[in-house]
mmCIF file with all atom_site columns, C-alpha atoms in Angstrom:
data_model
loop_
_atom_site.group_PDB
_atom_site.id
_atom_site.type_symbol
_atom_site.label_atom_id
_atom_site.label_alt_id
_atom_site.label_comp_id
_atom_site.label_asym_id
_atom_site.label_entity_id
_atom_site.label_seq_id
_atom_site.pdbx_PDB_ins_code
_atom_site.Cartn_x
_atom_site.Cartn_y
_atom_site.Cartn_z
_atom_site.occupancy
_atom_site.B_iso_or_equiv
_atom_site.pdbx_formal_charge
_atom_site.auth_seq_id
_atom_site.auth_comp_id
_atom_site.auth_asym_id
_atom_site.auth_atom_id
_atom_site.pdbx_PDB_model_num
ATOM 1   C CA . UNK A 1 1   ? 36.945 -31.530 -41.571 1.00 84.00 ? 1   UNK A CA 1
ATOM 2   C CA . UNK A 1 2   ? 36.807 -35.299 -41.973 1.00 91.00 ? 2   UNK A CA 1
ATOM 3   C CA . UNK A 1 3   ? 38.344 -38.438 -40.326 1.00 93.00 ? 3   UNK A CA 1
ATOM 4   C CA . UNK A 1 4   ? 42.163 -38.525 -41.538 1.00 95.00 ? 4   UNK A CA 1
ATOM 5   C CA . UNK A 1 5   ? 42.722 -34.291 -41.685 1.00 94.00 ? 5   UNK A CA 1
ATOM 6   C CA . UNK A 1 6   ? 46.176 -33.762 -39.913 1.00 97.00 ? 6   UNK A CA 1
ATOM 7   C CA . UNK A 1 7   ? 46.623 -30.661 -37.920 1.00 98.00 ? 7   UNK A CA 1
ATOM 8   C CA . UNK A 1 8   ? 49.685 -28.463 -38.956 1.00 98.00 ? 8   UNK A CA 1
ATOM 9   C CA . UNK A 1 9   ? 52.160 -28.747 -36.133 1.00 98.00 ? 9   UNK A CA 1
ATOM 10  C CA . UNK A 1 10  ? 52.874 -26.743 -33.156 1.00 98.00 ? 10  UNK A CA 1
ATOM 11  C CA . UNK A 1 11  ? 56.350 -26.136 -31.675 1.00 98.00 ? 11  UNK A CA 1
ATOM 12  C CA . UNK A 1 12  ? 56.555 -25.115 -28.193 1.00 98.00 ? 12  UNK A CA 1
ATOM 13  C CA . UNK A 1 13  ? 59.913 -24.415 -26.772 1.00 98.00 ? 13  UNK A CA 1
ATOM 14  C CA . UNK A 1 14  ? 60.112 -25.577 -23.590 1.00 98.00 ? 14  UNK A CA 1
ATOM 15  C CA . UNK A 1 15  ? 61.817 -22.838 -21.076 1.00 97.00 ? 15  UNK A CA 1
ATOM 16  C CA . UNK A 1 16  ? 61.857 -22.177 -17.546 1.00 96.00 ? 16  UNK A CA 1
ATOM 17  C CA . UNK A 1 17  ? 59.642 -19.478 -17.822 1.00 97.00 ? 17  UNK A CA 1
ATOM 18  C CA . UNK A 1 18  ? 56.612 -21.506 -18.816 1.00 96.00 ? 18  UNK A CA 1
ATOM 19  C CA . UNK A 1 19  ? 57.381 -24.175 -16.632 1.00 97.00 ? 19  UNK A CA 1
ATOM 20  C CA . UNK A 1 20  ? 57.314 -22.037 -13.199 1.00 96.00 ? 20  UNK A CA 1
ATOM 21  C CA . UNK A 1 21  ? 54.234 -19.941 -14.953 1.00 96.00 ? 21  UNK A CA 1
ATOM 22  C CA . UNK A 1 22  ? 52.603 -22.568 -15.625 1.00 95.00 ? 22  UNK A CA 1
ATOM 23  C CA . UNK A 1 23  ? 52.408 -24.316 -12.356 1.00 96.00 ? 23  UNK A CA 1
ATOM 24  C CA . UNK A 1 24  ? 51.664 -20.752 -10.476 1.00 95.00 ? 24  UNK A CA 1
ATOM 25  C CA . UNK A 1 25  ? 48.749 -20.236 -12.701 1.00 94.00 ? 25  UNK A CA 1
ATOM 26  C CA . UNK A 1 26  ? 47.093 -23.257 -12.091 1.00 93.00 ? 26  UNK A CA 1
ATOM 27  C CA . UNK A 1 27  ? 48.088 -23.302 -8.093  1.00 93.00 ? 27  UNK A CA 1
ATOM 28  C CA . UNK A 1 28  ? 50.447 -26.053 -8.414  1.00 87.00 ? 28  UNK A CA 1
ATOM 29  C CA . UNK A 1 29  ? 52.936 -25.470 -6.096  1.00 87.00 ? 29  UNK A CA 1
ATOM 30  C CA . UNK A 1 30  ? 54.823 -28.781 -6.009  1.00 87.00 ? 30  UNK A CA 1
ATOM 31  C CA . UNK A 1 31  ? 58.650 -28.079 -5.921  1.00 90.00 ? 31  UNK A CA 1
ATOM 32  C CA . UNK A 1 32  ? 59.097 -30.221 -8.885  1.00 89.00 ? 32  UNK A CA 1
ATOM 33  C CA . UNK A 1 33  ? 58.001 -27.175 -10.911 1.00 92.00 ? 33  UNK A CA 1
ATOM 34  C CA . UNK A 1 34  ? 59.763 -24.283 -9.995  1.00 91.00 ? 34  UNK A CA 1
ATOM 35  C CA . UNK A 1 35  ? 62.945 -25.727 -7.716  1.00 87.00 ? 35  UNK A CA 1
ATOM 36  C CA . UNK A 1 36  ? 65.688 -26.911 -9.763  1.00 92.00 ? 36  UNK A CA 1
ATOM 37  C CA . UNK A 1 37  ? 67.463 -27.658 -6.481  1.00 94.00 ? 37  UNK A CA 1
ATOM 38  C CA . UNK A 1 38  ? 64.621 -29.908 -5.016  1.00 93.00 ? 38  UNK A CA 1
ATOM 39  C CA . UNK A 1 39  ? 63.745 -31.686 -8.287  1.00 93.00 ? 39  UNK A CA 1
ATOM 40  C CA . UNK A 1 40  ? 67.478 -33.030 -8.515  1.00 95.00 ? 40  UNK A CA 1
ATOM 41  C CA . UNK A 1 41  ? 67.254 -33.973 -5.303  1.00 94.00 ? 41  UNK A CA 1
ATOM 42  C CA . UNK A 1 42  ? 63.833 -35.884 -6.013  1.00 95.00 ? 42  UNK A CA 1
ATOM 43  C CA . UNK A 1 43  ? 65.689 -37.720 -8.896  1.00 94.00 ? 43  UNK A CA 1
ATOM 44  C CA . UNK A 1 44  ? 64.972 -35.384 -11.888 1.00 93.00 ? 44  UNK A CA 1
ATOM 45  C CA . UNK A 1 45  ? 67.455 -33.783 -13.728 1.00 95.00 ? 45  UNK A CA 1
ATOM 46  C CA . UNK A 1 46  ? 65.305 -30.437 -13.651 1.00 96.00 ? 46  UNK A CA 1
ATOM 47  C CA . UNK A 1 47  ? 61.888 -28.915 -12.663 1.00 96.00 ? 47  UNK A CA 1
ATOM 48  C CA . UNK A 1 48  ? 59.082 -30.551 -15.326 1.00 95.00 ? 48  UNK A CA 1
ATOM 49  C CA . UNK A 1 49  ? 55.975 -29.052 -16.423 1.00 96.00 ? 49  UNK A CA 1
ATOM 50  C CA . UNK A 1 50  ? 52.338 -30.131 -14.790 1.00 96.00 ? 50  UNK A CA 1
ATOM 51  C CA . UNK A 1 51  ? 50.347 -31.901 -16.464 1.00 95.00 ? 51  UNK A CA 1
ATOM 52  C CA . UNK A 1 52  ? 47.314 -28.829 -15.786 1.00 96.00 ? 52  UNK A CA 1
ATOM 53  C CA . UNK A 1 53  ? 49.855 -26.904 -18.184 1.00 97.00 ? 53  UNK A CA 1
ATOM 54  C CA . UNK A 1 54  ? 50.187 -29.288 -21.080 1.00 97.00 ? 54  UNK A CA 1
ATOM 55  C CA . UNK A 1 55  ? 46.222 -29.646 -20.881 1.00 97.00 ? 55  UNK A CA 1
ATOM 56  C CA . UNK A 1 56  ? 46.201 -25.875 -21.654 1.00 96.00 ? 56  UNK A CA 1
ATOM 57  C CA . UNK A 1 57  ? 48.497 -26.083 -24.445 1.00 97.00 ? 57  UNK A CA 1
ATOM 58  C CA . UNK A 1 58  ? 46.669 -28.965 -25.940 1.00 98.00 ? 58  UNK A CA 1
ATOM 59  C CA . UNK A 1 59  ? 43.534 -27.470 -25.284 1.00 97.00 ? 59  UNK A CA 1
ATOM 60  C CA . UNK A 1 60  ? 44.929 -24.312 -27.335 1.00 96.00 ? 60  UNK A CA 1
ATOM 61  C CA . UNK A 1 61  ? 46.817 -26.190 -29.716 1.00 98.00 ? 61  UNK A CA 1
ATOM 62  C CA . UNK A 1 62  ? 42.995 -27.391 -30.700 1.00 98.00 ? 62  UNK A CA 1
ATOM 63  C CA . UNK A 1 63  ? 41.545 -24.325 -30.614 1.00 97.00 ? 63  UNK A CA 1
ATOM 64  C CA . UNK A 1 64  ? 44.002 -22.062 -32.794 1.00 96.00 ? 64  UNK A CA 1
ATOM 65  C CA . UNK A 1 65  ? 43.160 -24.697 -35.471 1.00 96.00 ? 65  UNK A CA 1
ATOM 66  C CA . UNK A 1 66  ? 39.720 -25.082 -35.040 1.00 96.00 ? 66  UNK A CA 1
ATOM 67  C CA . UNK A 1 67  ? 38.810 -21.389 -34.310 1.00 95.00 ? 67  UNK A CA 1
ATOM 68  C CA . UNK A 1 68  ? 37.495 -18.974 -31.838 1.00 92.00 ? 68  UNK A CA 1
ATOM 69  C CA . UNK A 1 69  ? 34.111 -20.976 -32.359 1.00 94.00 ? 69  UNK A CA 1
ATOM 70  C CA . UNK A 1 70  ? 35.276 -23.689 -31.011 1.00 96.00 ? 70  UNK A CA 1
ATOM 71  C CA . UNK A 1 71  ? 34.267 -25.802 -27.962 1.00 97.00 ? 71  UNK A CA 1
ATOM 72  C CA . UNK A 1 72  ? 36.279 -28.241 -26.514 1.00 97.00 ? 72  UNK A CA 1
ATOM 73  C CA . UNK A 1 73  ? 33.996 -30.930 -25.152 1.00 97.00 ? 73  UNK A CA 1
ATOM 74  C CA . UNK A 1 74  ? 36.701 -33.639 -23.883 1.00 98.00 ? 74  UNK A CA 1
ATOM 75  C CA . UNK A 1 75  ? 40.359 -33.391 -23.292 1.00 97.00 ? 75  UNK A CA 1
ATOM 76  C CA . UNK A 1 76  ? 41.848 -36.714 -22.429 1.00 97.00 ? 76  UNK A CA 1
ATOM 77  C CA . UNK A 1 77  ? 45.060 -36.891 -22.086 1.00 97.00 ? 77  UNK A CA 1
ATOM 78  C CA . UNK A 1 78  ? 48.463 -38.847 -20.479 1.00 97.00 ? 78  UNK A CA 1
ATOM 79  C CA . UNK A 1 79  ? 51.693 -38.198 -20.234 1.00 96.00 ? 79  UNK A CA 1
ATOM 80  C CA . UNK A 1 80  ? 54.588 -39.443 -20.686 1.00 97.00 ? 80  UNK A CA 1
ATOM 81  C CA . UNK A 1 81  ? 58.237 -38.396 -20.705 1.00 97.00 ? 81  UNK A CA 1
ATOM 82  C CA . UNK A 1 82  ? 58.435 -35.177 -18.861 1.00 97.00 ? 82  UNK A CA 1
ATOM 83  C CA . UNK A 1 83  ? 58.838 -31.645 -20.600 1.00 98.00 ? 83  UNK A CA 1
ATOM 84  C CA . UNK A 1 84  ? 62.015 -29.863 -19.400 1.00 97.00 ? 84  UNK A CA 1
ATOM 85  C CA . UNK A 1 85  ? 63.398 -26.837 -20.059 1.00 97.00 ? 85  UNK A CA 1
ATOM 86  C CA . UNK A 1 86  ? 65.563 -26.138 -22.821 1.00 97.00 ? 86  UNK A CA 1
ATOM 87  C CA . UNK A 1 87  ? 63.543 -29.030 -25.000 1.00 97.00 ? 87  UNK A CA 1
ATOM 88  C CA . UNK A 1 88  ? 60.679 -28.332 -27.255 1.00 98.00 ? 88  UNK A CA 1
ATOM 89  C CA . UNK A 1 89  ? 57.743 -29.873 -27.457 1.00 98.00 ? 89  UNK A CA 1
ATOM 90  C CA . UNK A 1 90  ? 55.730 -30.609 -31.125 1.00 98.00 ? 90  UNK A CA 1
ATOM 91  C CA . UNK A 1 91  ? 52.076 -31.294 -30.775 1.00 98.00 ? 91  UNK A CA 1
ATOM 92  C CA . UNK A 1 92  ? 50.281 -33.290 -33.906 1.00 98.00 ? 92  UNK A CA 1
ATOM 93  C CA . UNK A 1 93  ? 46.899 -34.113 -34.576 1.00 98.00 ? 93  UNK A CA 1
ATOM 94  C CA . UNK A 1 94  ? 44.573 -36.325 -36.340 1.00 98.00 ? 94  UNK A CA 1
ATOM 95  C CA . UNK A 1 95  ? 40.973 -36.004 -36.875 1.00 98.00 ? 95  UNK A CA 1
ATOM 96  C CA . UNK A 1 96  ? 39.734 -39.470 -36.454 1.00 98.00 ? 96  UNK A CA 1
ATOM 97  C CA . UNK A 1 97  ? 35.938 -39.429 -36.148 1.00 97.00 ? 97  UNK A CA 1
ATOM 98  C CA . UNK A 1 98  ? 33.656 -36.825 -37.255 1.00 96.00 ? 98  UNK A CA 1
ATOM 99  C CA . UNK A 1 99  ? 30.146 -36.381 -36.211 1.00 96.00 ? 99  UNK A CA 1
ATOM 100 C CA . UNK A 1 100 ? 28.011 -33.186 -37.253 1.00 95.00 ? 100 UNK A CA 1
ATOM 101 C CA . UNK A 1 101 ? 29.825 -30.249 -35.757 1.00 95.00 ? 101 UNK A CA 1
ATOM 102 C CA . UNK A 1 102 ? 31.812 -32.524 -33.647 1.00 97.00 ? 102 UNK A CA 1
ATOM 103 C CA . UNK A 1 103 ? 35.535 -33.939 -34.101 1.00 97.00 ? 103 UNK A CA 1
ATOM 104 C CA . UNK A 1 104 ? 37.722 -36.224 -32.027 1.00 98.00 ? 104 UNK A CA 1
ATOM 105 C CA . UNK A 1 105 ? 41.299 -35.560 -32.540 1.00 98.00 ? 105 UNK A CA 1
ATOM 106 C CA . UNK A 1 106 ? 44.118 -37.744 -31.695 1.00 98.00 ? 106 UNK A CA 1
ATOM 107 C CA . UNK A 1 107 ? 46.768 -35.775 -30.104 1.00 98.00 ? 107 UNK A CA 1
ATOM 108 C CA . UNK A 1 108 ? 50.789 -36.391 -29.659 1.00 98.00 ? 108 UNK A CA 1
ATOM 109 C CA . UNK A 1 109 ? 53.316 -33.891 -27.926 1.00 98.00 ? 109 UNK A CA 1
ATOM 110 C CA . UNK A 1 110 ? 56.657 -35.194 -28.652 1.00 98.00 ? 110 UNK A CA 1
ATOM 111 C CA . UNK A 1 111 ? 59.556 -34.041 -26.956 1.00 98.00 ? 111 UNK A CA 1
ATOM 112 C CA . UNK A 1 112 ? 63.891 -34.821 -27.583 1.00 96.00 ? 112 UNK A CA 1
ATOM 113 C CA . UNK A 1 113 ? 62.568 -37.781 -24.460 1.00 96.00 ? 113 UNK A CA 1
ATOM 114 C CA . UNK A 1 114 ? 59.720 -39.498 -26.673 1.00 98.00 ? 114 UNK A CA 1
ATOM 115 C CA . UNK A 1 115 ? 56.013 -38.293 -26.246 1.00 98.00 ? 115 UNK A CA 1
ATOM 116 C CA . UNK A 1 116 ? 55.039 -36.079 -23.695 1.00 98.00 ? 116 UNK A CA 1
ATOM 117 C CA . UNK A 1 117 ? 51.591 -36.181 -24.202 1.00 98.00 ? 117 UNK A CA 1
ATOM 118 C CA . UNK A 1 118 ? 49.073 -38.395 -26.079 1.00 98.00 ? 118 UNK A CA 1
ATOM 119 C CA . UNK A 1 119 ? 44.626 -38.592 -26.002 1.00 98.00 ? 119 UNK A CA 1
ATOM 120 C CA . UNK A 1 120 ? 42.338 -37.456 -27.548 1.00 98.00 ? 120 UNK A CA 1
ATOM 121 C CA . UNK A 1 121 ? 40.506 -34.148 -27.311 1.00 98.00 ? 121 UNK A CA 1
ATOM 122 C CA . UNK A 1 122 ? 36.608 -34.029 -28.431 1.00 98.00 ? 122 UNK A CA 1
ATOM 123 C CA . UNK A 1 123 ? 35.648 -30.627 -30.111 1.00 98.00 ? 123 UNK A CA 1
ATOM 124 C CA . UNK A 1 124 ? 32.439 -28.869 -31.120 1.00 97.00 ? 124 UNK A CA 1
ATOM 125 C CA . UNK A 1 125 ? 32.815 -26.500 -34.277 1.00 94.00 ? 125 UNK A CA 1
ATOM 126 C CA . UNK A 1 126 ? 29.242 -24.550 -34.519 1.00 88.00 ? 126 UNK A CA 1
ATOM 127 C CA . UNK A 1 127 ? 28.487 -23.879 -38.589 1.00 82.00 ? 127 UNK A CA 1
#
């Protein structure tokens, strides 16, 4: 691994299912993620994922490339346009600094809106 290595991509369709899962798993309960109804009537076209479940699928998006070995040490991330069902979702990466065992990797989830998701996740590979 060294500064400039690109990640092969990772399409995630965006459906309901994950949306509404998503949100339950992490104890996120806010309408906006599993009421269609209330989210239109909150100005959204549809329920969006949390941002707790895009930090999970960057987190594994870094980890089935780096390995079962790896450690994520940082995960900081924003987002952007929201993820809503019946998109998809490609995440990117960059290595941009190396450092022993550890990597930083730039980090883009781009969705038929723009980006979702941009940062920068910090990762510990043990030799």
């Amino acid at each position: 691994m060294k500064p400039g290595d690109e990640l092969p991509p990772l399409t995630v369709p965006i459906t309901r299912t994950l949306i509404v899962a998503g949100a339950v798993a992490s104890r996120d309960y806010q309408d906006v993620h599993h009421d269609a109804e209330l989210a239109r009537e909150k100005g959204s076209p549809d329920i969006f994922m949390n941002i707790l479940t895009t930090n999970g699928l960057v987190g594994r998006y870094i980890t089935d490339h780096f390995g079962p070995r790896a450690v994520l040490r940082r995960v900081a991330i924003r987002l952007g346009a929201p993820n809503h069902p019946g998109d998809t979702m490609v995440l990117t990466g960059t290595v941009t600094e190396v450092d022993g065992d550890t990597a930083q990797v730039r980090v883009v989830g781009a969705n038929g809106l723009g980006h979702h998701v941009t940062g920068t996740v910090t990762v510990e590979v043990p030799r």
